[in-house]
Amino acid sequence: MDLTEEERIILSGASGDGARMAMELVVEAARMLGAGRLIPITCSHIDGCLYHGDSGVLYCEKLAEGGAQVRVPATTNVGALNLLKPEQTRLPPDRRKMAYRLMVAHERMGCRPSWTCAPYQAGMRPDLGEQVAWGESNAVAFANTVLGARTNRYGDFLDIACAITGRAPYYGLHLTGNRRAKLLIDVSDLPSGLLRDSAFFPVLGAMVGHLAGETVCVIDGMPPGATDDELKALCAGAASTGAVGLIHIAGITPEAPDAATAMGGEPPEEVIRLTAAMVREARDRLSLAKSDRIDTVALGSPHFSDGECRALLRLAADRAFAVPVYICLGRHTIEALATDGADKALRILGVEFVVDTCIAVTPILPETPGVMMTNSAKFAHYAMGNTGHLPVFGSLADCVASAQEGRVIRDEGIWG
């Protein structure tokens, strides 16, 4: 490894045992990944604060006890607890205690307690070309695709080590050559109404994940004007159904003004032209339930934004829900909603807010398995395995209408 003098000093233990331990992990990971050196990073998003077992807790506590402090701004991903409403999570006392200790350990190391899977909605938005070390699959895809920052998919243990050292292995999507698109996904033959509908974006994301896997692709033919929430849904769908870290969207991704630039001036290795029938089939794959009855609606994977919450409120038109509606969101969003009482209006309708965490990663939904409707491809993908609930996919308007009736109601118009 070609280490700088500063990196060798940290590795020697001169900056403390915690920093030494973190640098050892970063260096060893770099060796395993074939990186010849490390690269300075400007920020990090830490995915390792979600409790998966005692080892993660003990690891982070050892770092903290060794005096480790993050060297760059670092936001925290969701934990296993809603710290504002701890009883919402059905965890045994011993696991609840360990989950809490893990969250506290990250705060002790100087992480910003954002507890959200959408840090880009909470002010963490690195610029084009910035080298960062982010965990959480949707956030990684968003950082690369929408912001033009550069990060690999950093997992538990390594993400916090990168934040402490301010370094990451110089490999993968940190390098320009590895960001070139090799697969072209052409959507230009799809109806313009479909391309501009918010419900299309999570479905397209799920398709990209299945079609691309780990391959960097470019989507050509998308109209301009997509919102952050729509691009968030696309990135989340792709990152959950595939190992996607970067999607070039021609005309939207900062480093991809057109498909030719995204492919580095070279021809694509493969071209896939999407049809309306393919999109309809992909949408239908996101639903596993066979009956029209629903037991709950789950929204906010990734975390719902202020704009999405207010859109739901408008769609509801003061008509209460017949089934529970769970909205997962960050504290920054709850605070924004509280400025004019929108949070109270949503609670009156029957919304249950899930803050700091997510129904897909910790037991919050009713223990008896049922049918869960959602507008999230990520929720639909993980619902059965993580919650035991059968998913039904629909647009946000579909979810609101279905929640009010207690049964599936879907507008098939845009799907053809």
mmCIF file with all atom_site columns, N, CA, C and O in Angstrom, residues 347-377:
data_model
loop_
_atom_site.group_PDB
_atom_site.id
_atom_site.type_symbol
_atom_site.label_atom_id
_atom_site.label_alt_id
_atom_site.label_comp_id
_atom_site.label_asym_id
_atom_site.label_entity_id
_atom_site.label_seq_id
_atom_site.pdbx_PDB_ins_code
_atom_site.Cartn_x
_atom_site.Cartn_y
_atom_site.Cartn_z
_atom_site.occupancy
_atom_site.B_iso_or_equiv
_atom_site.pdbx_formal_charge
_atom_site.auth_seq_id
_atom_site.auth_comp_id
_atom_site.auth_asym_id
_atom_site.auth_atom_id
_atom_site.pdbx_PDB_model_num
ATOM 1   N N  . ARG A 1 347 ? -51.992 12.820  11.421 1.00 0.00 ? 347 ARG A N  1
ATOM 2   C CA . ARG A 1 347 ? -52.323 11.899  12.513 1.00 0.00 ? 347 ARG A CA 1
ATOM 3   C C  . ARG A 1 347 ? -53.840 11.746  12.659 1.00 0.00 ? 347 ARG A C  1
ATOM 4   O O  . ARG A 1 347 ? -54.344 10.649  12.929 1.00 0.00 ? 347 ARG A O  1
ATOM 5   N N  . ILE A 1 348 ? -54.575 12.831  12.495 1.00 0.00 ? 348 ILE A N  1
ATOM 6   C CA . ILE A 1 348 ? -56.034 12.776  12.591 1.00 0.00 ? 348 ILE A CA 1
ATOM 7   C C  . ILE A 1 348 ? -56.617 11.854  11.527 1.00 0.00 ? 348 ILE A C  1
ATOM 8   O O  . ILE A 1 348 ? -57.597 11.132  11.769 1.00 0.00 ? 348 ILE A O  1
ATOM 9   N N  . LEU A 1 349 ? -56.005 11.843  10.350 1.00 0.00 ? 349 LEU A N  1
ATOM 10  C CA . LEU A 1 349 ? -56.463 10.958  9.277  1.00 0.00 ? 349 LEU A CA 1
ATOM 11  C C  . LEU A 1 349 ? -56.205 9.487   9.581  1.00 0.00 ? 349 LEU A C  1
ATOM 12  O O  . LEU A 1 349 ? -56.868 8.611   9.022  1.00 0.00 ? 349 LEU A O  1
ATOM 13  N N  . GLY A 1 350 ? -55.215 9.217   10.445 1.00 0.00 ? 350 GLY A N  1
ATOM 14  C CA . GLY A 1 350 ? -54.879 7.841   10.783 1.00 0.00 ? 350 GLY A CA 1
ATOM 15  C C  . GLY A 1 350 ? -53.459 7.448   10.453 1.00 0.00 ? 350 GLY A C  1
ATOM 16  O O  . GLY A 1 350 ? -53.143 6.256   10.364 1.00 0.00 ? 350 GLY A O  1
ATOM 17  N N  . VAL A 1 351 ? -52.579 8.445   10.293 1.00 0.00 ? 351 VAL A N  1
ATOM 18  C CA . VAL A 1 351 ? -51.173 8.175   9.987  1.00 0.00 ? 351 VAL A CA 1
ATOM 19  C C  . VAL A 1 351 ? -50.419 7.847   11.275 1.00 0.00 ? 351 VAL A C  1
ATOM 20  O O  . VAL A 1 351 ? -50.586 8.520   12.298 1.00 0.00 ? 351 VAL A O  1
ATOM 21  N N  . GLU A 1 352 ? -49.585 6.824   11.210 1.00 0.00 ? 352 GLU A N  1
ATOM 22  C CA . GLU A 1 352 ? -48.657 6.473   12.287 1.00 0.00 ? 352 GLU A CA 1
ATOM 23  C C  . GLU A 1 352 ? -47.252 6.808   11.786 1.00 0.00 ? 352 GLU A C  1
ATOM 24  O O  . GLU A 1 352 ? -46.750 6.183   10.835 1.00 0.00 ? 352 GLU A O  1
ATOM 25  N N  . PHE A 1 353 ? -46.615 7.807   12.389 1.00 0.00 ? 353 PHE A N  1
ATOM 26  C CA . PHE A 1 353 ? -45.276 8.194   11.968 1.00 0.00 ? 353 PHE A CA 1
ATOM 27  C C  . PHE A 1 353 ? -44.234 7.258   12.574 1.00 0.00 ? 353 PHE A C  1
ATOM 28  O O  . PHE A 1 353 ? -44.287 6.924   13.755 1.00 0.00 ? 353 PHE A O  1
ATOM 29  N N  . VAL A 1 354 ? -43.282 6.862   11.746 1.00 0.00 ? 354 VAL A N  1
ATOM 30  C CA . VAL A 1 354 ? -42.157 6.025   12.182 1.00 0.00 ? 354 VAL A CA 1
ATOM 31  C C  . VAL A 1 354 ? -40.892 6.843   11.955 1.00 0.00 ? 354 VAL A C  1
ATOM 32  O O  . VAL A 1 354 ? -40.459 7.045   10.818 1.00 0.00 ? 354 VAL A O  1
ATOM 33  N N  . VAL A 1 355 ? -40.310 7.358   13.036 1.00 0.00 ? 355 VAL A N  1
ATOM 34  C CA . VAL A 1 355 ? -39.148 8.239   12.961 1.00 0.00 ? 355 VAL A CA 1
ATOM 35  C C  . VAL A 1 355 ? -37.901 7.478   13.413 1.00 0.00 ? 355 VAL A C  1
ATOM 36  O O  . VAL A 1 355 ? -37.986 6.580   14.264 1.00 0.00 ? 355 VAL A O  1
ATOM 37  N N  . ASP A 1 356 ? -36.755 7.816   12.834 1.00 0.00 ? 356 ASP A N  1
ATOM 38  C CA . ASP A 1 356 ? -35.444 7.251   13.199 1.00 0.00 ? 356 ASP A CA 1
ATOM 39  C C  . ASP A 1 356 ? -35.210 5.849   12.666 1.00 0.00 ? 356 ASP A C  1
ATOM 40  O O  . ASP A 1 356 ? -34.085 5.342   12.730 1.00 0.00 ? 356 ASP A O  1
ATOM 41  N N  . THR A 1 357 ? -36.253 5.195   12.190 1.00 0.00 ? 357 THR A N  1
ATOM 42  C CA . THR A 1 357 ? -36.109 3.805   11.759 1.00 0.00 ? 357 THR A CA 1
ATOM 43  C C  . THR A 1 357 ? -37.066 3.532   10.605 1.00 0.00 ? 357 THR A C  1
ATOM 44  O O  . THR A 1 357 ? -37.511 4.453   9.918  1.00 0.00 ? 357 THR A O  1
ATOM 45  N N  . CYS A 1 358 ? -37.417 2.259   10.377 1.00 0.00 ? 358 CYS A N  1
ATOM 46  C CA . CYS A 1 358 ? -38.210 1.874   9.213  1.00 0.00 ? 358 CYS A CA 1
ATOM 47  C C  . CYS A 1 358 ? -38.915 0.563   9.498  1.00 0.00 ? 358 CYS A C  1
ATOM 48  O O  . CYS A 1 358 ? -38.345 -0.317  10.151 1.00 0.00 ? 358 CYS A O  1
ATOM 49  N N  . ILE A 1 359 ? -40.123 0.415   9.002  1.00 0.00 ? 359 ILE A N  1
ATOM 50  C CA . ILE A 1 359 ? -40.889 -0.817  9.276  1.00 0.00 ? 359 ILE A CA 1
ATOM 51  C C  . ILE A 1 359 ? -40.281 -2.052  8.606  1.00 0.00 ? 359 ILE A C  1
ATOM 52  O O  . ILE A 1 359 ? -40.607 -3.179  8.978  1.00 0.00 ? 359 ILE A O  1
ATOM 53  N N  . ALA A 1 360 ? -39.389 -1.839  7.641  1.00 0.00 ? 360 ALA A N  1
ATOM 54  C CA . ALA A 1 360 ? -38.783 -2.980  6.951  1.00 0.00 ? 360 ALA A CA 1
ATOM 55  C C  . ALA A 1 360 ? -37.569 -3.540  7.672  1.00 0.00 ? 360 ALA A C  1
ATOM 56  O O  . ALA A 1 360 ? -37.084 -4.612  7.312  1.00 0.00 ? 360 ALA A O  1
ATOM 57  N N  . VAL A 1 361 ? -37.055 -2.835  8.695  1.00 0.00 ? 361 VAL A N  1
ATOM 58  C CA . VAL A 1 361 ? -35.819 -3.277  9.342  1.00 0.00 ? 361 VAL A CA 1
ATOM 59  C C  . VAL A 1 361 ? -35.989 -3.586  10.824 1.00 0.00 ? 361 VAL A C  1
ATOM 60  O O  . VAL A 1 361 ? -35.048 -4.059  11.462 1.00 0.00 ? 361 VAL A O  1
ATOM 61  N N  . THR A 1 362 ? -37.152 -3.297  11.376 1.00 0.00 ? 362 THR A N  1
ATOM 62  C CA . THR A 1 362 ? -37.387 -3.564  12.800 1.00 0.00 ? 362 THR A CA 1
ATOM 63  C C  . THR A 1 362 ? -38.873 -3.855  12.986 1.00 0.00 ? 362 THR A C  1
ATOM 64  O O  . THR A 1 362 ? -39.701 -3.345  12.220 1.00 0.00 ? 362 THR A O  1
ATOM 65  N N  . PRO A 1 363 ? -39.257 -4.695  13.935 1.00 0.00 ? 363 PRO A N  1
ATOM 66  C CA . PRO A 1 363 ? -40.661 -5.110  14.062 1.00 0.00 ? 363 PRO A CA 1
ATOM 67  C C  . PRO A 1 363 ? -41.565 -3.999  14.584 1.00 0.00 ? 363 PRO A C  1
ATOM 68  O O  . PRO A 1 363 ? -41.557 -3.684  15.775 1.00 0.00 ? 363 PRO A O  1
ATOM 69  N N  . ILE A 1 364 ? -42.361 -3.436  13.684 1.00 0.00 ? 364 ILE A N  1
ATOM 70  C CA . ILE A 1 364 ? -43.316 -2.385  14.026 1.00 0.00 ? 364 ILE A CA 1
ATOM 71  C C  . ILE A 1 364 ? -44.719 -2.753  13.542 1.00 0.00 ? 364 ILE A C  1
ATOM 72  O O  . ILE A 1 364 ? -45.706 -2.542  14.243 1.00 0.00 ? 364 ILE A O  1
ATOM 73  N N  . LEU A 1 365 ? -44.802 -3.309  12.340 1.00 0.00 ? 365 LEU A N  1
ATOM 74  C CA . LEU A 1 365 ? -46.102 -3.720  11.809 1.00 0.00 ? 365 LEU A CA 1
ATOM 75  C C  . LEU A 1 365 ? -46.731 -4.791  12.702 1.00 0.00 ? 365 LEU A C  1
ATOM 76  O O  . LEU A 1 365 ? -46.028 -5.476  13.445 1.00 0.00 ? 365 LEU A O  1
ATOM 77  N N  . PRO A 1 366 ? -48.061 -4.960  12.652 1.00 0.00 ? 366 PRO A N  1
ATOM 78  C CA . PRO A 1 366 ? -48.711 -6.015  13.434 1.00 0.00 ? 366 PRO A CA 1
ATOM 79  C C  . PRO A 1 366 ? -48.054 -7.371  13.208 1.00 0.00 ? 366 PRO A C  1
ATOM 80  O O  . PRO A 1 366 ? -47.623 -7.693  12.095 1.00 0.00 ? 366 PRO A O  1
ATOM 81  N N  . GLU A 1 367 ? -47.976 -8.160  14.276 1.00 0.00 ? 367 GLU A N  1
ATOM 82  C CA . GLU A 1 367 ? -47.301 -9.454  14.181 1.00 0.00 ? 367 GLU A CA 1
ATOM 83  C C  . GLU A 1 367 ? -48.011 -10.412 13.238 1.00 0.00 ? 367 GLU A C  1
ATOM 84  O O  . GLU A 1 367 ? -47.384 -11.248 12.596 1.00 0.00 ? 367 GLU A O  1
ATOM 85  N N  . THR A 1 368 ? -49.330 -10.323 13.156 1.00 0.00 ? 368 THR A N  1
ATOM 86  C CA . THR A 1 368 ? -50.082 -11.199 12.266 1.00 0.00 ? 368 THR A CA 1
ATOM 87  C C  . THR A 1 368 ? -49.857 -10.769 10.824 1.00 0.00 ? 368 THR A C  1
ATOM 88  O O  . THR A 1 368 ? -50.167 -9.628  10.463 1.00 0.00 ? 368 THR A O  1
ATOM 89  N N  . PRO A 1 369 ? -49.314 -11.639 9.976  1.00 0.00 ? 369 PRO A N  1
ATOM 90  C CA . PRO A 1 369 ? -49.048 -11.261 8.587  1.00 0.00 ? 369 PRO A CA 1
ATOM 91  C C  . PRO A 1 369 ? -50.333 -10.855 7.875  1.00 0.00 ? 369 PRO A C  1
ATOM 92  O O  . PRO A 1 369 ? -51.407 -11.399 8.126  1.00 0.00 ? 369 PRO A O  1
ATOM 93  N N  . GLY A 1 370 ? -50.215 -9.888  6.996  1.00 0.00 ? 370 GLY A N  1
ATOM 94  C CA . GLY A 1 370 ? -51.363 -9.415  6.239  1.00 0.00 ? 370 GLY A CA 1
ATOM 95  C C  . GLY A 1 370 ? -50.932 -8.922  4.880  1.00 0.00 ? 370 GLY A C  1
ATOM 96  O O  . GLY A 1 370 ? -49.931 -9.378  4.331  1.00 0.00 ? 370 GLY A O  1
ATOM 97  N N  . VAL A 1 371 ? -51.688 -7.975  4.342  1.00 0.00 ? 371 VAL A N  1
ATOM 98  C CA . VAL A 1 371 ? -51.399 -7.400  3.031  1.00 0.00 ? 371 VAL A CA 1
ATOM 99  C C  . VAL A 1 371 ? -51.028 -5.932  3.228  1.00 0.00 ? 371 VAL A C  1
ATOM 100 O O  . VAL A 1 371 ? -51.747 -5.181  3.889  1.00 0.00 ? 371 VAL A O  1
ATOM 101 N N  . MET A 1 372 ? -49.900 -5.547  2.668  1.00 0.00 ? 372 MET A N  1
ATOM 102 C CA . MET A 1 372 ? -49.364 -4.193  2.813  1.00 0.00 ? 372 MET A CA 1
ATOM 103 C C  . MET A 1 372 ? -49.308 -3.525  1.452  1.00 0.00 ? 372 MET A C  1
ATOM 104 O O  . MET A 1 372 ? -48.682 -4.033  0.528  1.00 0.00 ? 372 MET A O  1
ATOM 105 N N  . MET A 1 373 ? -49.971 -2.385  1.309  1.00 0.00 ? 373 MET A N  1
ATOM 106 C CA . MET A 1 373 ? -49.881 -1.629  0.064  1.00 0.00 ? 373 MET A CA 1
ATOM 107 C C  . MET A 1 373 ? -48.834 -0.542  0.200  1.00 0.00 ? 373 MET A C  1
ATOM 108 O O  . MET A 1 373 ? -48.669 0.049   1.274  1.00 0.00 ? 373 MET A O  1
ATOM 109 N N  . THR A 1 374 ? -48.138 -0.271  -0.894 1.00 0.00 ? 374 THR A N  1
ATOM 110 C CA . THR A 1 374 ? -47.048 0.706   -0.863 1.00 0.00 ? 374 THR A CA 1
ATOM 111 C C  . THR A 1 374 ? -46.825 1.301   -2.240 1.00 0.00 ? 374 THR A C  1
ATOM 112 O O  . THR A 1 374 ? -47.202 0.691   -3.259 1.00 0.00 ? 374 THR A O  1
ATOM 113 N N  . ASN A 1 375 ? -46.218 2.482   -2.282 1.00 0.00 ? 375 ASN A N  1
ATOM 114 C CA . ASN A 1 375 ? -45.802 3.070   -3.563 1.00 0.00 ? 375 ASN A CA 1
ATOM 115 C C  . ASN A 1 375 ? -44.298 2.947   -3.753 1.00 0.00 ? 375 ASN A C  1
ATOM 116 O O  . ASN A 1 375 ? -43.727 3.564   -4.652 1.00 0.00 ? 375 ASN A O  1
ATOM 117 N N  . SER A 1 376 ? -43.654 2.158   -2.907 1.00 0.00 ? 376 SER A N  1
ATOM 118 C CA . SER A 1 376 ? -42.196 2.002   -2.924 1.00 0.00 ? 376 SER A CA 1
ATOM 119 C C  . SER A 1 376 ? -41.798 0.642   -3.485 1.00 0.00 ? 376 SER A C  1
ATOM 120 O O  . SER A 1 376 ? -42.215 -0.393  -2.965 1.00 0.00 ? 376 SER A O  1
ATOM 121 N N  . ALA A 1 377 ? -40.967 0.644   -4.512 1.00 0.00 ? 377 ALA A N  1
ATOM 122 C CA . ALA A 1 377 ? -40.448 -0.614  -5.042 1.00 0.00 ? 377 ALA A CA 1
ATOM 123 C C  . ALA A 1 377 ? -39.565 -1.301  -4.010 1.00 0.00 ? 377 ALA A C  1
ATOM 124 O O  . ALA A 1 377 ? -39.516 -2.539  -3.940 1.00 0.00 ? 377 ALA A O  1
#
